[in-house]
Amino acid sequence: MSEAGIQIGVAVARSAAVRGVAPKPIDRAAVLAALGDVMDPELPVLSVLDLGIVHEVRIGPTGIDVSILPTFIGCPALDVIKSSIAGRLAAFGVPVRVEATFEIPWTSDRISPAGLAALAAVGIAPPSAPDEVRCPHCASAEVVQDSLFGPTQCRSLYFCRTCRQPFEGLKAV
Amino acid sequence: MNSASLPTVALGHLLGSMADDEFVIGFSDSEWTGIAPLLEEDVAMSSLAQDEIGHAAALYGLLGELTGADPDALAYDRDPDEYRHARLLDHGRGDWAMTIARRYLYETSDAVRLEALIGGAWPPLAQLCAKLVREERYHLMHINAWFVRLAAAHGEPRDRLVAALEALSADASTVFTPLPGERALLDARIQAAPMAELEARWRAAIAPTFEAHRLTMPPAATSPTKGREGHGAAFAWLWGEFNQVRRSEPGAVW
């Protein structure tokens, strides 16, 4: 999808150039709004903006450049995220390039308040120090950590002694 | 630092050794997928393996940018004796205690090595190390808990841990094997201190745990300069496993 998205973007930009039509200036706010539509494939209640992985968006004469911060170095969702961003921004009709960077580390406090609320709503505890984790179902502090490692690299497993439900929590990194 | 003054050869040795370490321990960890003694540990070892192989991919990627080599070729297409991981990682999966002992010695060593690189003068490596440390913190929490759990147990768990530490002892400090051209990395301020100094820091870091649990500290390496060569039969077997798909369909892409 990313290659296809980029190709479509290039094709549209070229045809505009060939026809001699001045390309419409791209509205930065519209690009950011579009990024708000791109959801994380492993936490599909969070957009890439809510997750805080969008580092820089540069809109220039040669297209749109987006740099993103991987949550985890070996995150297998990274390529899907890049493709999804390129695919969504292809609608702007210019070439789109998406690069991952470690220029600054992604940290879990980059998740937006709306993102934290969305996580809690689906039963995932927001990132916090292990002794400050609260049950996302009943808000109890009587929780135990079952395992530091969970179904994805970014999550740990907990059990709530109050409502007797297992739940997942985002690792604080 | 401009690229002209970059000590490329020495930096290549450093990146290659770190990448091989992470790659080999990652594949060793993945050998527990499906058969770990507890479900939580099955998930943990699989997740650790995914982390380490991801770290290896990032390090091979940096090495590839430096030398023009293909990162996948670096990972999969070399002969077993061309890998430069520490001999600590050459002992085969063994039992659970062996895995805990190996991971403990490796993770504590890696933590000291990363600390020496985080403030380094070559931003791509310094930035990657800053990110690596955040993930390795979880690896350390996991392995410290298991190491102490086995060491503090009575009977078989402790006996097995002691036997594993003994089997690994000659290679325990091999992560700190001096690399060719280390001086150039120190002069360029890419690495904060020589490997000999880092080994001393590592020994100081683990000594309280060994003392508290009456365990024998690992001796000095028997062949201090050959700690990343002569990998032996266990690694030859693992090598045959991890590049099996690659060899069966050369040039295949996902």
Tab-separated table of C-alpha atoms in Angstrom:
chain	number	residue	atom	x	y	z
A	1	MET	CA	0.000	0.000	0.000
A	2	SER	CA	2.822	2.415	0.767
A	3	GLU	CA	4.486	1.917	-2.608
A	4	ALA	CA	1.116	2.142	-4.321
A	5	GLY	CA	0.238	5.253	-2.318
A	6	ILE	CA	3.516	6.909	-3.208
A	7	GLN	CA	3.127	5.959	-6.872
A	8	ILE	CA	-0.381	7.399	-7.005
A	9	GLY	CA	0.854	10.578	-5.348
A	10	VAL	CA	3.672	10.891	-7.881
A	11	ALA	CA	1.296	10.221	-10.775
A	12	VAL	CA	-1.186	12.886	-9.662
A	13	ALA	CA	1.573	15.429	-9.073
A	14	ARG	CA	3.070	14.720	-12.507
A	15	SER	CA	-0.223	15.018	-14.323
A	16	ALA	CA	-0.844	18.372	-12.630
A	17	ALA	CA	2.613	19.515	-13.715
A	18	VAL	CA	2.065	18.304	-17.278
A	19	ARG	CA	-1.236	20.168	-17.519
A	20	GLY	CA	0.474	23.286	-16.254
A	21	VAL	CA	-1.950	23.603	-13.372
A	22	ALA	CA	-0.437	25.281	-10.335
A	23	PRO	CA	-0.721	22.738	-7.528
A	24	LYS	CA	-3.012	23.768	-4.722
A	25	PRO	CA	-1.050	24.671	-1.605
A	26	ILE	CA	-1.340	21.933	0.967
A	27	ASP	CA	-2.949	22.927	4.213
A	28	ARG	CA	-0.874	21.721	7.147
A	29	ALA	CA	-3.918	21.436	9.385
A	30	ALA	CA	-5.552	19.172	6.810
A	31	VAL	CA	-2.470	16.921	6.754
A	32	LEU	CA	-2.491	16.670	10.539
A	33	ALA	CA	-6.218	15.941	10.525
A	34	ALA	CA	-5.561	13.165	8.014
A	35	LEU	CA	-2.885	11.690	10.285
A	36	GLY	CA	-5.559	11.615	12.973
A	37	ASP	CA	-7.341	9.021	10.800
A	38	VAL	CA	-4.350	6.634	10.780
A	39	MET	CA	-4.749	4.136	13.589
A	40	ASP	CA	-2.052	2.039	15.248
A	41	PRO	CA	-2.558	-1.548	14.026
A	42	GLU	CA	-1.834	-3.090	17.443
A	43	LEU	CA	-3.811	-0.505	19.455
A	44	PRO	CA	-6.494	0.426	16.923
A	45	VAL	CA	-8.194	2.861	19.314
A	46	LEU	CA	-5.179	5.174	19.049
A	47	SER	CA	-4.278	7.296	16.061
A	48	VAL	CA	-0.611	7.832	15.303
A	49	LEU	CA	-1.083	11.376	16.666
A	50	ASP	CA	-2.626	10.149	19.932
A	51	LEU	CA	0.178	7.608	20.265
A	52	GLY	CA	2.677	10.455	19.894
A	53	ILE	CA	4.827	8.788	17.256
A	54	VAL	CA	4.618	11.606	14.706
A	55	HIS	CA	7.894	13.483	15.117
A	56	GLU	CA	7.938	15.928	12.213
A	57	VAL	CA	5.694	16.751	9.279
A	58	ARG	CA	7.366	18.791	6.557
A	59	ILE	CA	5.359	20.063	3.605
A	60	GLY	CA	7.599	21.261	0.822
A	61	PRO	CA	7.869	21.697	-2.925
A	62	THR	CA	8.750	18.011	-3.383
A	63	GLY	CA	5.937	16.585	-1.302
A	64	ILE	CA	5.184	15.650	2.279
A	65	ASP	CA	7.849	14.188	4.567
A	66	VAL	CA	6.737	12.541	7.771
A	67	SER	CA	9.189	11.232	10.344
A	68	ILE	CA	7.921	8.873	13.007
A	69	LEU	CA	9.383	7.603	16.270
A	70	PRO	CA	9.152	3.816	16.702
A	71	THR	CA	7.596	2.888	20.042
A	72	PHE	CA	9.858	-0.154	20.234
A	73	ILE	CA	12.940	-0.703	18.098
A	74	GLY	CA	11.806	-4.045	16.744
A	75	CYS	CA	8.124	-3.163	16.484
A	76	PRO	CA	6.726	-5.336	13.665
A	77	ALA	CA	3.864	-2.866	13.150
A	78	LEU	CA	6.238	-0.156	11.944
A	79	ASP	CA	6.042	-1.037	8.250
A	80	VAL	CA	2.252	-1.224	8.417
A	81	ILE	CA	2.147	2.193	10.083
A	82	LYS	CA	4.427	3.687	7.414
A	83	SER	CA	2.234	2.228	4.658
A	84	SER	CA	-0.943	3.464	6.326
A	85	ILE	CA	0.418	7.002	6.645
A	86	ALA	CA	1.641	7.053	3.038
A	87	GLY	CA	-1.673	5.621	1.871
A	88	ARG	CA	-3.761	8.175	3.764
A	89	LEU	CA	-1.658	11.162	2.704
A	90	ALA	CA	-1.670	10.047	-0.947
A	91	ALA	CA	-5.001	11.890	-1.146
A	92	PHE	CA	-3.059	15.171	-1.154
A	93	GLY	CA	-1.716	14.305	-4.588
A	94	VAL	CA	1.963	14.902	-3.892
A	95	PRO	CA	4.788	12.442	-3.167
A	96	VAL	CA	4.760	11.238	0.431
A	97	ARG	CA	7.834	9.950	2.233
A	98	VAL	CA	7.633	8.336	5.671
A	99	GLU	CA	10.819	7.648	7.611
A	100	ALA	CA	11.456	6.215	11.068
A	101	THR	CA	13.987	8.032	13.243
A	102	PHE	CA	15.593	7.589	16.645
A	103	GLU	CA	16.564	11.273	16.740
A	104	ILE	CA	14.680	11.462	20.014
A	105	PRO	CA	13.355	8.368	21.776
A	106	TRP	CA	9.603	7.782	21.821
A	107	THR	CA	8.458	7.733	25.425
A	108	SER	CA	5.133	6.604	26.774
A	109	ASP	CA	4.369	10.095	28.123
A	110	ARG	CA	3.949	11.216	24.492
A	111	ILE	CA	0.502	9.552	24.438
A	112	SER	CA	-2.174	12.267	24.411
A	113	PRO	CA	-4.855	12.599	27.132
A	114	ALA	CA	-7.450	11.501	24.557
A	115	GLY	CA	-5.250	8.505	23.780
A	116	LEU	CA	-4.995	7.553	27.449
A	117	ALA	CA	-8.786	7.764	27.803
A	118	ALA	CA	-9.268	5.613	24.695
A	119	LEU	CA	-6.903	2.994	26.097
A	120	ALA	CA	-8.693	2.900	29.453
A	121	ALA	CA	-12.034	2.539	27.647
A	122	VAL	CA	-10.865	-0.730	26.054
A	123	GLY	CA	-9.367	-2.071	29.273
A	124	ILE	CA	-5.699	-1.211	28.802
A	125	ALA	CA	-4.056	0.552	31.731
A	126	PRO	CA	-2.102	3.654	30.732
A	127	PRO	CA	1.675	3.566	31.178
A	128	SER	CA	2.798	4.130	34.738
A	129	ALA	CA	5.363	2.843	37.195
A	130	PRO	CA	4.533	-0.785	38.129
A	131	ASP	CA	3.424	0.146	41.675
A	132	GLU	CA	1.115	2.884	40.406
A	133	VAL	CA	-0.886	0.797	37.941
A	134	ARG	CA	-4.658	0.938	38.489
A	135	CYS	CA	-7.232	-1.523	37.197
A	136	PRO	CA	-8.802	-0.026	34.043
A	137	HIS	CA	-12.094	-1.811	34.837
A	138	CYS	CA	-12.695	-0.776	38.468
A	139	ALA	CA	-9.832	1.668	39.247
A	140	SER	CA	-8.636	-0.530	42.122
A	141	ALA	CA	-5.017	-0.273	43.234
A	142	GLU	CA	-5.120	-3.926	44.369
A	143	VAL	CA	-3.415	-5.237	41.262
A	144	VAL	CA	-0.582	-7.689	40.734
A	145	GLN	CA	1.737	-7.932	37.789
A	146	ASP	CA	1.464	-11.371	36.200
A	147	SER	CA	4.164	-10.794	33.636
A	148	LEU	CA	6.323	-7.931	32.449
A	149	PHE	CA	5.840	-9.212	28.913
A	150	GLY	CA	2.521	-9.389	27.134
A	151	PRO	CA	0.996	-10.004	23.715
A	152	THR	CA	2.902	-7.155	22.081
A	153	GLN	CA	6.265	-5.603	22.879
A	154	CYS	CA	4.658	-2.556	24.470
A	155	ARG	CA	2.331	-4.277	26.964
A	156	SER	CA	2.564	-6.109	30.317
A	157	LEU	CA	0.012	-8.419	31.979
A	158	TYR	CA	-1.765	-7.661	35.280
A	159	PHE	CA	-4.535	-9.119	37.419
A	160	CYS	CA	-6.989	-7.094	39.509
A	161	ARG	CA	-7.674	-8.624	42.932
A	162	THR	CA	-10.748	-6.455	43.455
A	163	CYS	CA	-12.781	-7.215	40.340
A	164	ARG	CA	-10.828	-10.406	39.609
A	165	GLN	CA	-10.191	-9.494	36.000
A	166	PRO	CA	-6.969	-9.807	34.066
A	167	PHE	CA	-5.911	-6.736	32.124
A	168	GLU	CA	-3.034	-5.380	30.080
A	169	GLY	CA	-1.033	-2.271	30.800
A	170	LEU	CA	1.232	-0.262	28.549
A	171	LYS	CA	4.889	-0.382	29.556
A	172	ALA	CA	6.235	2.944	30.753
A	173	VAL	CA	9.285	3.639	28.634
B	1	MET	CA	31.858	14.797	13.980
B	2	ASN	CA	32.298	15.003	10.214
B	3	SER	CA	32.324	11.763	8.280
B	4	ALA	CA	35.984	12.191	7.271
B	5	SER	CA	37.115	11.835	10.877
B	6	LEU	CA	34.837	8.888	11.615
B	7	PRO	CA	36.898	5.799	12.540
B	8	THR	CA	34.861	3.642	10.189
B	9	VAL	CA	36.744	0.369	10.575
B	10	ALA	CA	36.731	0.370	14.381
B	11	LEU	CA	33.109	1.524	14.455
B	12	GLY	CA	32.236	-1.367	12.149
B	13	HIS	CA	33.786	-3.818	14.610
B	14	LEU	CA	31.779	-2.306	17.467
B	15	LEU	CA	28.446	-2.287	15.594
B	16	GLY	CA	29.048	-5.782	14.210
B	17	SER	CA	29.870	-7.255	17.608
B	18	MET	CA	26.831	-5.639	19.256
B	19	ALA	CA	24.533	-6.696	16.410
B	20	ASP	CA	25.804	-10.283	16.498
B	21	ASP	CA	25.359	-10.408	20.292
B	22	GLU	CA	21.739	-9.265	20.080
B	23	PHE	CA	21.011	-11.487	17.090
B	24	VAL	CA	22.398	-14.664	18.665
B	25	ILE	CA	20.826	-14.171	22.094
B	26	GLY	CA	17.541	-13.308	20.373
B	27	PHE	CA	17.544	-16.570	18.467
B	28	SER	CA	18.573	-18.481	21.592
B	29	ASP	CA	15.635	-16.921	23.467
B	30	SER	CA	13.254	-17.883	20.680
B	31	GLU	CA	14.118	-21.537	21.255
B	32	TRP	CA	11.827	-21.386	24.314
B	33	THR	CA	8.797	-20.352	22.287
B	34	GLY	CA	6.207	-23.050	22.888
B	35	ILE	CA	8.199	-24.998	25.489
B	36	ALA	CA	9.069	-22.570	28.313
B	37	PRO	CA	8.320	-23.863	31.828
B	38	LEU	CA	5.497	-21.341	32.418
B	39	LEU	CA	3.042	-19.756	30.009
B	40	GLU	CA	4.106	-16.269	31.157
B	41	GLU	CA	7.725	-17.162	30.475
B	42	ASP	CA	6.844	-18.529	27.067
B	43	VAL	CA	5.388	-15.111	26.250
B	44	ALA	CA	8.289	-13.330	27.954
B	45	MET	CA	11.036	-15.242	26.120
B	46	SER	CA	9.245	-14.767	22.808
B	47	SER	CA	8.859	-11.042	23.483
B	48	LEU	CA	12.509	-10.765	24.562
B	49	ALA	CA	13.545	-12.576	21.380
B	50	GLN	CA	11.501	-10.128	19.319
B	51	ASP	CA	13.144	-7.185	21.119
B	52	GLU	CA	16.687	-8.517	20.693
B	53	ILE	CA	16.282	-9.376	17.025
B	54	GLY	CA	14.766	-5.927	16.499
B	55	HIS	CA	17.827	-4.430	18.187
B	56	ALA	CA	20.075	-6.535	15.968
B	57	ALA	CA	18.192	-5.342	12.867
B	58	ALA	CA	18.710	-1.702	13.896
B	59	LEU	CA	22.427	-2.280	14.564
B	60	TYR	CA	22.961	-4.201	11.299
B	61	GLY	CA	21.106	-1.304	9.646
B	62	LEU	CA	23.617	1.214	11.045
B	63	LEU	CA	26.484	-1.040	9.979
B	64	GLY	CA	24.932	-1.259	6.528
B	65	GLU	CA	24.731	2.533	6.277
B	66	LEU	CA	28.376	2.746	7.268
B	67	THR	CA	29.714	0.088	4.898
B	68	GLY	CA	27.079	-0.230	2.191
B	69	ALA	CA	26.401	-3.866	3.130
B	70	ASP	CA	22.883	-5.312	3.041
B	71	PRO	CA	21.673	-5.759	6.653
B	72	ASP	CA	19.933	-9.068	5.865
B	73	ALA	CA	23.107	-10.400	4.250
B	74	LEU	CA	25.068	-9.370	7.358
B	75	ALA	CA	22.598	-11.219	9.553
B	76	TYR	CA	22.201	-14.396	7.537
B	77	ASP	CA	24.800	-14.896	4.821
B	78	ARG	CA	28.047	-15.243	6.722
B	79	ASP	CA	29.787	-18.473	7.674
B	80	PRO	CA	29.570	-19.421	11.361
B	81	ASP	CA	33.203	-18.441	12.025
B	82	GLU	CA	32.601	-14.916	10.688
B	83	TYR	CA	30.178	-14.002	13.481
B	84	ARG	CA	31.654	-11.857	16.253
B	85	HIS	CA	29.238	-12.414	19.138
B	86	ALA	CA	30.617	-13.101	22.607
B	87	ARG	CA	31.424	-16.738	23.394
B	88	LEU	CA	29.111	-16.385	26.399
B	89	LEU	CA	26.298	-16.918	23.874
B	90	ASP	CA	27.829	-20.106	22.436
B	91	HIS	CA	26.663	-22.614	25.023
B	92	GLY	CA	23.437	-23.929	23.586
B	93	ARG	CA	20.018	-23.511	25.128
B	94	GLY	CA	20.541	-25.923	28.026
B	95	ASP	CA	18.002	-25.994	30.839
B	96	TRP	CA	16.050	-23.037	32.246
B	97	ALA	CA	18.784	-22.240	34.784
B	98	MET	CA	21.351	-22.079	31.960
B	99	THR	CA	19.134	-19.624	30.097
B	100	ILE	CA	18.705	-17.483	33.222
B	101	ALA	CA	22.452	-17.514	33.965
B	102	ARG	CA	23.362	-16.633	30.370
B	103	ARG	CA	20.754	-13.875	30.097
B	104	TYR	CA	21.796	-12.436	33.474
B	105	LEU	CA	25.491	-12.293	32.546
B	106	TYR	CA	24.673	-10.898	29.105
B	107	GLU	CA	22.083	-8.284	30.126
B	108	THR	CA	24.203	-6.928	32.967
B	109	SER	CA	27.188	-6.687	30.576
B	110	ASP	CA	25.121	-5.084	27.832
B	111	ALA	CA	23.792	-2.462	30.282
B	112	VAL	CA	27.347	-1.357	31.124
B	113	ARG	CA	28.312	-1.299	27.439
B	114	LEU	CA	25.248	0.795	26.498
B	115	GLU	CA	25.968	3.309	29.270
B	116	ALA	CA	29.403	3.848	27.728
B	117	LEU	CA	27.896	4.597	24.309
B	118	ILE	CA	24.839	6.738	25.116
B	119	GLY	CA	26.740	10.011	25.312
B	120	GLY	CA	28.937	9.139	22.336
B	121	ALA	CA	29.950	11.565	19.612
B	122	TRP	CA	28.392	9.671	16.687
B	123	PRO	CA	24.682	10.595	16.911
B	124	PRO	CA	23.220	7.574	15.064
B	125	LEU	CA	24.702	5.153	17.613
B	126	ALA	CA	24.215	7.405	20.657
B	127	GLN	CA	20.539	7.929	19.752
B	128	LEU	CA	19.940	4.236	19.153
B	129	CYS	CA	21.590	3.361	22.484
B	130	ALA	CA	19.359	5.877	24.286
B	131	LYS	CA	16.370	4.003	22.891
B	132	LEU	CA	17.882	0.553	23.546
B	133	VAL	CA	18.411	1.335	27.225
B	134	ARG	CA	14.709	2.064	27.691
B	135	GLU	CA	13.824	-1.416	26.426
B	136	GLU	CA	16.703	-3.216	28.104
B	137	ARG	CA	15.493	-1.852	31.458
B	138	TYR	CA	12.583	-4.304	31.217
B	139	HIS	CA	14.952	-7.125	30.290
B	140	LEU	CA	17.021	-6.352	33.381
B	141	MET	CA	13.967	-6.285	35.671
B	142	HIS	CA	12.890	-9.661	34.276
B	143	ILE	CA	16.271	-11.360	34.498
B	144	ASN	CA	17.217	-9.919	37.904
B	145	ALA	CA	13.993	-11.311	39.359
B	146	TRP	CA	14.648	-14.777	37.902
B	147	PHE	CA	18.328	-14.834	38.833
B	148	VAL	CA	17.578	-13.976	42.465
B	149	ARG	CA	14.616	-16.390	42.538
B	150	LEU	CA	16.833	-19.316	41.549
B	151	ALA	CA	19.820	-18.199	43.646
B	152	ALA	CA	17.700	-17.790	46.776
B	153	ALA	CA	15.938	-21.130	46.328
B	154	HIS	CA	17.096	-24.256	48.114
B	155	GLY	CA	17.966	-27.510	46.440
B	156	GLU	CA	17.620	-28.175	42.743
B	157	PRO	CA	16.888	-24.666	41.362
B	158	ARG	CA	19.959	-23.224	43.058
B	159	ASP	CA	22.104	-26.262	42.234
B	160	ARG	CA	21.212	-25.919	38.573
B	161	LEU	CA	21.983	-22.190	38.594
B	162	VAL	CA	25.357	-22.817	40.220
B	163	ALA	CA	26.132	-25.531	37.646
B	164	ALA	CA	25.142	-23.191	34.802
B	165	LEU	CA	27.323	-20.353	36.134
B	166	GLU	CA	30.203	-22.799	36.397
B	167	ALA	CA	29.701	-23.986	32.804
B	168	LEU	CA	29.672	-20.365	31.587
B	169	SER	CA	32.413	-19.057	33.879
B	170	ALA	CA	35.335	-19.102	31.406
B	171	ASP	CA	33.260	-17.076	28.899
B	172	ALA	CA	31.279	-14.964	31.382
B	173	SER	CA	33.092	-11.692	30.646
B	174	THR	CA	33.537	-12.123	26.890
B	175	VAL	CA	31.151	-9.273	26.000
B	176	PHE	CA	34.111	-7.067	27.043
B	177	THR	CA	36.622	-8.648	24.661
B	178	PRO	CA	38.699	-5.707	23.353
B	179	LEU	CA	37.798	-4.899	19.749
B	180	PRO	CA	40.323	-4.048	17.023
B	181	GLY	CA	40.861	-0.311	16.834
B	182	GLU	CA	39.293	0.464	20.217
B	183	ARG	CA	41.726	3.354	20.694
B	184	ALA	CA	40.219	5.143	17.681
B	185	LEU	CA	36.705	4.865	19.171
B	186	LEU	CA	37.942	6.296	22.466
B	187	ASP	CA	39.806	9.143	20.737
B	188	ALA	CA	36.699	9.954	18.685
B	189	ARG	CA	34.623	9.895	21.911
B	190	ILE	CA	32.241	7.341	20.458
B	191	GLN	CA	32.940	4.955	23.340
B	192	ALA	CA	33.472	6.469	26.789
B	193	ALA	CA	35.925	3.945	28.257
B	194	PRO	CA	37.987	0.929	27.145
B	195	MET	CA	36.504	-2.559	27.425
B	196	ALA	CA	38.862	-3.411	30.296
B	197	GLU	CA	37.401	-0.514	32.294
B	198	LEU	CA	33.854	-1.527	31.348
B	199	GLU	CA	34.522	-5.064	32.555
B	200	ALA	CA	35.653	-3.670	35.902
B	201	ARG	CA	32.419	-1.615	36.133
B	202	TRP	CA	30.384	-4.729	35.301
B	203	ARG	CA	32.130	-6.776	37.991
B	204	ALA	CA	31.457	-4.038	40.528
B	205	ALA	CA	27.798	-3.953	39.452
B	206	ILE	CA	27.129	-7.677	39.846
B	207	ALA	CA	29.382	-8.369	42.863
B	208	PRO	CA	26.761	-7.393	45.504
B	209	THR	CA	24.226	-9.871	44.056
B	210	PHE	CA	26.814	-12.671	43.861
B	211	GLU	CA	27.940	-11.919	47.399
B	212	ALA	CA	24.423	-11.723	48.826
B	213	HIS	CA	23.646	-15.155	47.399
B	214	ARG	CA	27.042	-16.749	48.095
B	215	LEU	CA	27.803	-17.340	44.414
B	216	THR	CA	31.328	-17.476	43.001
B	217	MET	CA	32.179	-14.442	40.859
B	218	PRO	CA	33.178	-15.353	37.293
B	219	PRO	CA	36.963	-15.576	36.849
B	220	ALA	CA	38.856	-13.497	34.300
B	221	ALA	CA	38.407	-14.802	30.751
B	222	THR	CA	40.870	-17.600	29.903
B	223	SER	CA	41.653	-16.147	26.453
B	224	PRO	CA	40.816	-12.476	26.895
B	225	THR	CA	41.543	-11.534	23.281
B	226	LYS	CA	39.708	-14.472	21.712
B	227	GLY	CA	36.342	-13.978	23.390
B	228	ARG	CA	34.488	-13.442	20.111
B	229	GLU	CA	35.843	-16.286	17.979
B	230	GLY	CA	35.957	-20.079	17.905
B	231	HIS	CA	32.213	-20.447	18.291
B	232	GLY	CA	31.948	-24.246	18.349
B	233	ALA	CA	29.289	-26.851	17.686
B	234	ALA	CA	26.339	-25.337	19.582
B	235	PHE	CA	26.544	-22.150	17.539
B	236	ALA	CA	27.030	-24.081	14.282
B	237	TRP	CA	23.734	-25.808	15.048
B	238	LEU	CA	21.925	-22.535	15.859
B	239	TRP	CA	23.360	-20.971	12.670
B	240	GLY	CA	21.898	-23.845	10.645
B	241	GLU	CA	18.523	-23.148	12.266
B	242	PHE	CA	18.345	-19.388	11.940
B	243	ASN	CA	19.321	-19.148	8.287
B	244	GLN	CA	17.451	-22.253	7.143
B	245	VAL	CA	14.659	-20.335	5.424
B	246	ARG	CA	17.084	-17.888	3.884
B	247	ARG	CA	19.209	-20.727	2.424
B	248	SER	CA	16.240	-22.732	1.218
B	249	GLU	CA	14.990	-19.850	-0.959
B	250	PRO	CA	17.890	-17.476	-1.704
B	251	GLY	CA	16.764	-13.986	-2.608
B	252	ALA	CA	13.195	-14.484	-1.406
B	253	VAL	CA	11.488	-11.381	-0.024
B	254	TRP	CA	8.488	-11.130	2.293
